[in-house]
PDB file of C-alpha atoms in Angstrom:
ATOM      1  CA  MET A   1      -4.336 -25.301  12.931  1.00 40.00           C
ATOM      2  CA  THR A   2      -5.866 -21.834  13.333  1.00 43.00           C
ATOM      3  CA  SER A   3      -6.102 -19.817  10.136  1.00 47.00           C
ATOM      4  CA  ARG A   4      -5.099 -16.156   9.950  1.00 44.00           C
ATOM      5  CA  ARG A   5      -8.772 -15.182   9.504  1.00 47.00           C
ATOM      6  CA  GLN A   6      -9.877 -17.199  12.548  1.00 47.00           C
ATOM      7  CA  LEU A   7      -7.163 -15.553  14.621  1.00 42.00           C
ATOM      8  CA  LEU A   8      -8.247 -12.084  13.466  1.00 42.00           C
ATOM      9  CA  LYS A   9     -11.869 -12.815  14.340  1.00 44.00           C
ATOM     10  CA  SER A  10     -10.927 -14.036  17.796  1.00 43.00           C
ATOM     11  CA  ALA A  11      -8.672 -11.002  18.339  1.00 40.00           C
ATOM     12  CA  VAL A  12     -11.537  -8.633  17.526  1.00 41.00           C
ATOM     13  CA  LEU A  13     -14.163 -10.554  19.464  1.00 39.00           C
ATOM     14  CA  GLY A  14     -11.811 -10.931  22.419  1.00 38.00           C
ATOM     15  CA  GLY A  15     -11.100  -7.178  22.501  1.00 37.00           C
ATOM     16  CA  GLY A  16      -8.084  -5.491  24.025  1.00 33.00           C
ATOM     17  CA  ALA A  17      -5.833  -6.522  21.149  1.00 33.00           C
ATOM     18  CA  GLY A  18      -2.402  -4.974  20.922  1.00 31.00           C
ATOM     19  CA  VAL A  19      -1.291  -3.503  17.621  1.00 30.00           C
ATOM     20  CA  VAL A  20       1.696  -4.892  15.736  1.00 31.00           C
ATOM     21  CA  ALA A  21       3.074  -4.447  12.240  1.00 30.00           C
ATOM     22  CA  ALA A  22       3.774  -8.089  11.509  1.00 30.00           C
ATOM     23  CA  THR A  23       3.537 -11.304  13.445  1.00 27.00           C
ATOM     24  CA  ALA A  24       4.647 -14.892  13.321  1.00 28.00           C
ATOM     25  CA  LEU A  25       1.774 -15.333  10.879  1.00 29.00           C
ATOM     26  CA  GLY A  26       3.918 -13.414   8.428  1.00 32.00           C
ATOM     27  CA  SER A  27       3.801  -9.940   6.973  1.00 32.00           C
ATOM     28  CA  LEU A  28       1.784  -9.601   3.798  1.00 35.00           C
ATOM     29  CA  GLY A  29       3.935  -7.404   1.584  1.00 40.00           C
ATOM     30  CA  PRO A  30       2.791  -5.056  -1.175  1.00 43.00           C
ATOM     31  CA  GLU A  31       3.624  -7.543  -3.893  1.00 40.00           C
ATOM     32  CA  ALA A  32       0.580  -9.545  -2.795  1.00 41.00           C
ATOM     33  CA  ALA A  33      -2.617  -9.207  -4.768  1.00 38.00           C
ATOM     34  CA  PHE A  34      -4.218  -6.719  -2.370  1.00 45.00           C
ATOM     35  CA  GLY A  35      -7.000  -5.879  -4.797  1.00 45.00           C
ATOM     36  CA  ALA A  36      -7.874  -9.443  -5.731  1.00 47.00           C
ATOM     37  CA  ALA A  37     -11.473 -10.349  -5.006  1.00 45.00           C
ATOM     38  CA  ALA A  38     -12.224 -13.068  -2.517  1.00 53.00           C
ATOM     39  CA  PRO A  39     -13.199 -16.350  -4.195  1.00 55.00           C
ATOM     40  CA  ASP A  40     -16.728 -16.334  -2.685  1.00 68.00           C
ATOM     41  CA  VAL A  41     -17.678 -12.905  -4.119  1.00 66.00           C
ATOM     42  CA  GLU A  42     -19.948 -12.808  -7.157  1.00 77.00           C
ATOM     43  CA  PRO A  43     -18.313 -11.224 -10.234  1.00 77.00           C
ATOM     44  CA  GLY A  44     -19.070  -7.499 -10.304  1.00 74.00           C
ATOM     45  CA  ALA A  45     -20.245  -7.416  -6.679  1.00 76.00           C
ATOM     46  CA  PRO A  46     -18.329  -5.394  -4.083  1.00 79.00           C
ATOM     47  CA  ASP A  47     -15.978  -7.440  -1.920  1.00 85.00           C
ATOM     48  CA  PRO A  48     -17.132  -6.989   1.707  1.00 88.00           C
ATOM     49  CA  ASN A  49     -13.666  -7.947   2.966  1.00 92.00           C
ATOM     50  CA  PHE A  50     -11.884  -5.137   1.094  1.00 93.00           C
ATOM     51  CA  ALA A  51     -11.908  -1.363   1.649  1.00 94.00           C
ATOM     52  CA  GLU A  52     -10.141   1.601   0.094  1.00 93.00           C
ATOM     53  CA  GLY A  53     -10.109   5.341   0.624  1.00 94.00           C
ATOM     54  CA  ARG A  54      -8.463   8.035   2.726  1.00 95.00           C
ATOM     55  CA  ILE A  55      -8.173   8.079   6.491  1.00 96.00           C
ATOM     56  CA  ARG A  56     -10.411  10.752   8.014  1.00 97.00           C
ATOM     57  CA  SER A  57      -9.687  10.012  11.672  1.00 97.00           C
ATOM     58  CA  ILE A  58      -8.061   7.500  14.002  1.00 96.00           C
ATOM     59  CA  LYS A  59      -9.446   6.437  17.367  1.00 96.00           C
ATOM     60  CA  ASP A  60      -7.640   3.823  19.430  1.00 93.00           C
ATOM     61  CA  ASN A  61      -6.951   1.016  16.943  1.00 94.00           C
ATOM     62  CA  THR A  62      -9.740   1.925  14.482  1.00 96.00           C
ATOM     63  CA  LEU A  63      -9.394   3.906  11.259  1.00 96.00           C
ATOM     64  CA  LEU A  64     -12.387   5.825   9.885  1.00 97.00           C
ATOM     65  CA  VAL A  65     -11.910   5.832   6.122  1.00 96.00           C
ATOM     66  CA  LEU A  66     -13.896   7.627   3.416  1.00 94.00           C
ATOM     67  CA  GLY A  67     -13.925   5.504   0.261  1.00 92.00           C
ATOM     68  CA  SER A  68     -13.712   6.907  -3.255  1.00 90.00           C
ATOM     69  CA  ASN A  69     -17.400   5.954  -3.596  1.00 90.00           C
ATOM     70  CA  MET A  70     -18.165   8.262  -0.589  1.00 93.00           C
ATOM     71  CA  VAL A  71     -18.918   5.292   1.700  1.00 92.00           C
ATOM     72  CA  PHE A  72     -17.365   5.303   5.185  1.00 95.00           C
ATOM     73  CA  HIS A  73     -15.450   2.235   6.419  1.00 95.00           C
ATOM     74  CA  GLN A  74     -14.346   1.410   9.944  1.00 96.00           C
ATOM     75  CA  ILE A  75     -11.128  -0.601   9.829  1.00 96.00           C
ATOM     76  CA  ARG A  76      -9.779  -2.150  13.003  1.00 95.00           C
ATOM     77  CA  VAL A  77      -6.083  -2.970  13.280  1.00 94.00           C
ATOM     78  CA  VAL A  78      -5.544  -5.966  15.574  1.00 89.00           C
ATOM     79  CA  ASP A  79      -2.846  -8.445  16.545  1.00 84.00           C
ATOM     80  CA  GLY A  80      -1.899 -10.105  13.292  1.00 85.00           C
ATOM     81  CA  THR A  81      -2.557  -7.094  11.042  1.00 92.00           C
ATOM     82  CA  SER A  82       0.351  -6.256   8.769  1.00 93.00           C
ATOM     83  CA  LEU A  83       0.822  -2.632   7.747  1.00 94.00           C
ATOM     84  CA  TRP A  84       2.889  -1.391   4.804  1.00 93.00           C
ATOM     85  CA  LYS A  85       4.087   2.156   4.112  1.00 92.00           C
ATOM     86  CA  LEU A  86       7.191   1.803   1.931  1.00 89.00           C
ATOM     87  CA  GLY A  87       7.929  -1.244   4.064  1.00 88.00           C
ATOM     88  CA  PRO A  88       6.452  -2.930   7.132  1.00 92.00           C
ATOM     89  CA  VAL A  89       5.500  -0.265   9.708  1.00 92.00           C
ATOM     90  CA  SER A  90       3.782   0.073  13.062  1.00 92.00           C
ATOM     91  CA  PHE A  91       0.258   1.423  13.494  1.00 93.00           C
ATOM     92  CA  ASP A  92       1.470   4.860  14.609  1.00 92.00           C
ATOM     93  CA  GLU A  93       2.691   5.467  11.018  1.00 93.00           C
ATOM     94  CA  ALA A  94      -0.956   5.717   9.869  1.00 94.00           C
ATOM     95  CA  LYS A  95      -2.030   9.374   9.645  1.00 95.00           C
ATOM     96  CA  PRO A  96      -5.248  11.205   8.719  1.00 96.00           C
ATOM     97  CA  GLY A  97      -5.037  12.009   5.010  1.00 95.00           C
ATOM     98  CA  ASP A  98      -3.222   8.791   4.118  1.00 95.00           C
ATOM     99  CA  GLY A  99      -4.753   6.742   1.340  1.00 94.00           C
ATOM    100  CA  LEU A 100      -5.154   3.047   1.984  1.00 94.00           C
ATOM    101  CA  TYR A 101      -6.246  -0.333   0.789  1.00 94.00           C
ATOM    102  CA  ALA A 102      -7.262  -2.858   3.432  1.00 95.00           C
ATOM    103  CA  ARG A 103      -8.201  -6.519   3.319  1.00 94.00           C
ATOM    104  CA  GLY A 104      -9.562  -8.543   6.217  1.00 93.00           C
ATOM    105  CA  VAL A 105     -12.713 -10.011   7.718  1.00 92.00           C
ATOM    106  CA  LEU A 106     -15.990  -8.074   7.849  1.00 92.00           C
ATOM    107  CA  MET A 107     -17.429  -8.470  11.351  1.00 92.00           C
ATOM    108  CA  ALA A 108     -21.146  -8.590  12.237  1.00 92.00           C
ATOM    109  CA  ASP A 109     -21.004  -4.971  13.500  1.00 93.00           C
ATOM    110  CA  GLY A 110     -19.773  -3.747  10.086  1.00 93.00           C
ATOM    111  CA  VAL A 111     -16.170  -3.199  11.191  1.00 95.00           C
ATOM    112  CA  LEU A 112     -13.453  -4.649   8.936  1.00 95.00           C
ATOM    113  CA  ALA A 113     -10.875  -6.528  11.038  1.00 94.00           C
ATOM    114  CA  ALA A 114      -7.822  -5.930   8.876  1.00 94.00           C
ATOM    115  CA  GLU A 115      -5.416  -8.668   7.849  1.00 94.00           C
ATOM    116  CA  SER A 116      -3.379  -6.214   5.787  1.00 94.00           C
ATOM    117  CA  VAL A 117      -3.345  -2.451   5.354  1.00 95.00           C
ATOM    118  CA  TRP A 118      -1.365  -0.742   2.594  1.00 94.00           C
ATOM    119  CA  LEU A 119      -0.858   2.962   3.323  1.00 95.00           C
ATOM    120  CA  ASN A 120      -0.393   5.312   0.340  1.00 94.00           C
ATOM    121  CA  ILE A 121       0.645   2.446  -1.932  1.00 92.00           C
ATOM    122  CA  VAL A 122       0.996   3.268  -5.622  1.00 90.00           C
ATOM    123  CA  ASN A 123       1.852   1.051  -8.549  1.00 91.00           C
ATOM    124  CA  ILE A 124       2.437   3.216 -11.620  1.00 90.00           C
ATOM    125  CA  LYS A 125       3.928   2.762 -15.066  1.00 92.00           C
ATOM    126  CA  GLY A 126       5.564   5.379 -17.218  1.00 93.00           C
ATOM    127  CA  HIS A 127       8.775   6.458 -18.864  1.00 94.00           C
ATOM    128  CA  ILE A 128      11.677   8.269 -17.274  1.00 94.00           C
ATOM    129  CA  LYS A 129      11.830  11.936 -18.316  1.00 95.00           C
ATOM    130  CA  ASN A 130      14.808  12.925 -16.205  1.00 93.00           C
ATOM    131  CA  ILE A 131      17.134  11.513 -13.573  1.00 90.00           C
ATOM    132  CA  ALA A 132      18.658  13.741 -10.893  1.00 86.00           C
ATOM    133  CA  THR A 133      20.480  12.928  -7.678  1.00 81.00           C
ATOM    134  CA  GLU A 134      18.140  10.718  -5.653  1.00 89.00           C
ATOM    135  CA  LYS A 135      15.153  11.635  -7.895  1.00 93.00           C
ATOM    136  CA  ILE A 136      13.487  10.262 -10.996  1.00 93.00           C
ATOM    137  CA  HIS A 137      11.023  12.338 -13.005  1.00 95.00           C
ATOM    138  CA  LEU A 138       8.449   9.951 -14.460  1.00 93.00           C
ATOM    139  CA  ASP A 139       5.892  10.670 -17.175  1.00 93.00           C
ATOM    140  CA  HIS A 140       2.797   8.725 -16.131  1.00 92.00           C
ATOM    141  CA  ASN A 141       0.067   9.133 -18.767  1.00 89.00           C
ATOM    142  CA  GLY A 142       1.174  12.708 -19.456  1.00 89.00           C
ATOM    143  CA  GLN A 143       1.507  13.666 -15.805  1.00 90.00           C
ATOM    144  CA  ASP A 144       4.815  14.379 -14.108  1.00 92.00           C
ATOM    145  CA  VAL A 145       5.465  12.232 -11.041  1.00 93.00           C
ATOM    146  CA  LEU A 146       8.535  12.977  -8.932  1.00 94.00           C
ATOM    147  CA  CYS A 147       9.899   9.716  -7.538  1.00 95.00           C
ATOM    148  CA  HIS A 148      12.312   9.917  -4.600  1.00 94.00           C
ATOM    149  CA  VAL A 149      15.040   7.358  -3.974  1.00 92.00           C
ATOM    150  CA  VAL A 150      14.994   6.391  -0.282  1.00 92.00           C
ATOM    151  CA  ALA A 151      18.336   5.247   1.097  1.00 89.00           C
ATOM    152  CA  GLY A 152      18.206   1.709   2.425  1.00 87.00           C
ATOM    153  CA  LYS A 153      14.737   1.048   0.963  1.00 89.00           C
ATOM    154  CA  SER A 154      14.616   1.751  -2.795  1.00 89.00           C
ATOM    155  CA  VAL A 155      15.680  -1.055  -5.135  1.00 88.00           C
ATOM    156  CA  ALA A 156      15.669  -1.672  -8.861  1.00 86.00           C
ATOM    157  CA  ILE A 157      14.694  -4.991 -10.386  1.00 86.00           C
ATOM    158  CA  ARG A 158      15.604  -5.792 -13.973  1.00 81.00           C
ATOM    159  CA  SER A 159      14.353  -8.819 -15.855  1.00 76.00           C
ATOM    160  CA  ASP A 160      17.934  -9.995 -16.419  1.00 75.00           C
ATOM    161  CA  ALA A 161      19.453  -9.265 -12.987  1.00 75.00           C
ATOM    162  CA  PRO A 162      18.742  -9.622  -9.258  1.00 78.00           C
ATOM    163  CA  ALA A 163      17.315  -6.750  -7.186  1.00 78.00           C
ATOM    164  CA  SER A 164      19.830  -4.012  -6.463  1.00 79.00           C
ATOM    165  CA  ALA A 165      19.995  -0.774  -4.501  1.00 81.00           C
ATOM    166  CA  ASP A 166      22.016   0.613  -7.434  1.00 78.00           C
ATOM    167  CA  LEU A 167      19.557   2.582  -9.555  1.00 79.00           C
ATOM    168  CA  SER A 168      22.309   4.002 -11.807  1.00 78.00           C
ATOM    169  CA  LEU A 169      21.429   1.569 -14.605  1.00 79.00           C
ATOM    170  CA  LEU A 170      18.110   3.360 -15.193  1.00 85.00           C
ATOM    171  CA  ARG A 171      18.065   5.592 -18.280  1.00 88.00           C
ATOM    172  CA  VAL A 172      16.056   8.555 -19.595  1.00 92.00           C
ATOM    173  CA  GLY A 173      13.328   7.340 -21.952  1.00 92.00           C
ATOM    174  CA  GLN A 174      13.193   3.903 -20.338  1.00 91.00           C
ATOM    175  CA  HIS A 175       9.767   2.461 -19.505  1.00 94.00           C
ATOM    176  CA  VAL A 176       9.481   1.400 -15.864  1.00 93.00           C
ATOM    177  CA  GLN A 177       6.962   0.390 -13.246  1.00 92.00           C
ATOM    178  CA  VAL A 178       7.270   2.003  -9.812  1.00 93.00           C
ATOM    179  CA  LEU A 179       5.898   0.501  -6.620  1.00 92.00           C
ATOM    180  CA  GLY A 180       6.062   3.014  -3.801  1.00 92.00           C
ATOM    181  CA  ALA A 181       4.383   5.224  -1.229  1.00 93.00           C
ATOM    182  CA  TRP A 182       2.548   8.361  -2.335  1.00 93.00           C
ATOM    183  CA  ARG A 183       3.183  11.595  -0.425  1.00 93.00           C
ATOM    184  CA  PRO A 184      -0.430  12.715   0.193  1.00 92.00           C
ATOM    185  CA  ASN A 185      -1.655  15.794  -1.674  1.00 91.00           C
ATOM    186  CA  THR A 186       1.408  15.902  -3.953  1.00 92.00           C
ATOM    187  CA  ASN A 187       2.601  14.380  -7.221  1.00 93.00           C
ATOM    188  CA  GLU A 188       5.506  12.766  -5.337  1.00 94.00           C
ATOM    189  CA  VAL A 189       6.249   9.141  -4.534  1.00 94.00           C
ATOM    190  CA  ASP A 190       8.893   7.467  -2.376  1.00 95.00           C
ATOM    191  CA  ILE A 191      10.282   4.494  -4.290  1.00 93.00           C
ATOM    192  CA  ALA A 192      10.108   0.970  -2.881  1.00 92.00           C
ATOM    193  CA  THR A 193      10.856  -0.843  -6.161  1.00 91.00           C
ATOM    194  CA  VAL A 194      11.488   0.193  -9.762  1.00 92.00           C
ATOM    195  CA  PHE A 195      10.851  -2.644 -12.225  1.00 90.00           C
ATOM    196  CA  SER A 196      12.461  -2.313 -15.648  1.00 87.00           C
ATOM    197  CA  PRO A 197      12.243  -4.807 -18.507  1.00 79.00           C
ATOM    198  CA  HIS A 198      15.994  -4.516 -19.308  1.00 68.00           C
TER     199      HIS A 198
END
């Protein structure tokens, strides 16, 4: 049986790959450990199969990304790559200025063939300062973050109940964790999931 990594390598080496958001191989959602180091990487060493930064430009199916360490990465999106931006999306949702995390296979030419790309993903904790219609004001380490409820996408998960689109049980002062998509160059986030302990 062909592994996902072998398929990605063959897609890049074969060239001419179409771009899709998710395949029969399965979409890798944001709840996955996107920052987890590969098992064959020495502790403390950079993971060659992981990249992060902001998209500077897009050409064909390749993203040029400037990392927070000022290193440029070329990330190729191929058949089998899953993309997330508040949910599974197609490649045309990627825009210059978007932040990203990507995991895949580093090719001999230095290009990362992406298995998964998370666009503008944030995972923040804080306490609710205010709740307005379709908005939650969150205090995250002393900074105000405006979190937007997105109809049909945002859900709340409590430790004692199943996931629900009803966010009315959230309360001012409550500590929560928000998984969502950052709106670049703002302090605003679109909510995918709000986790609350109770």
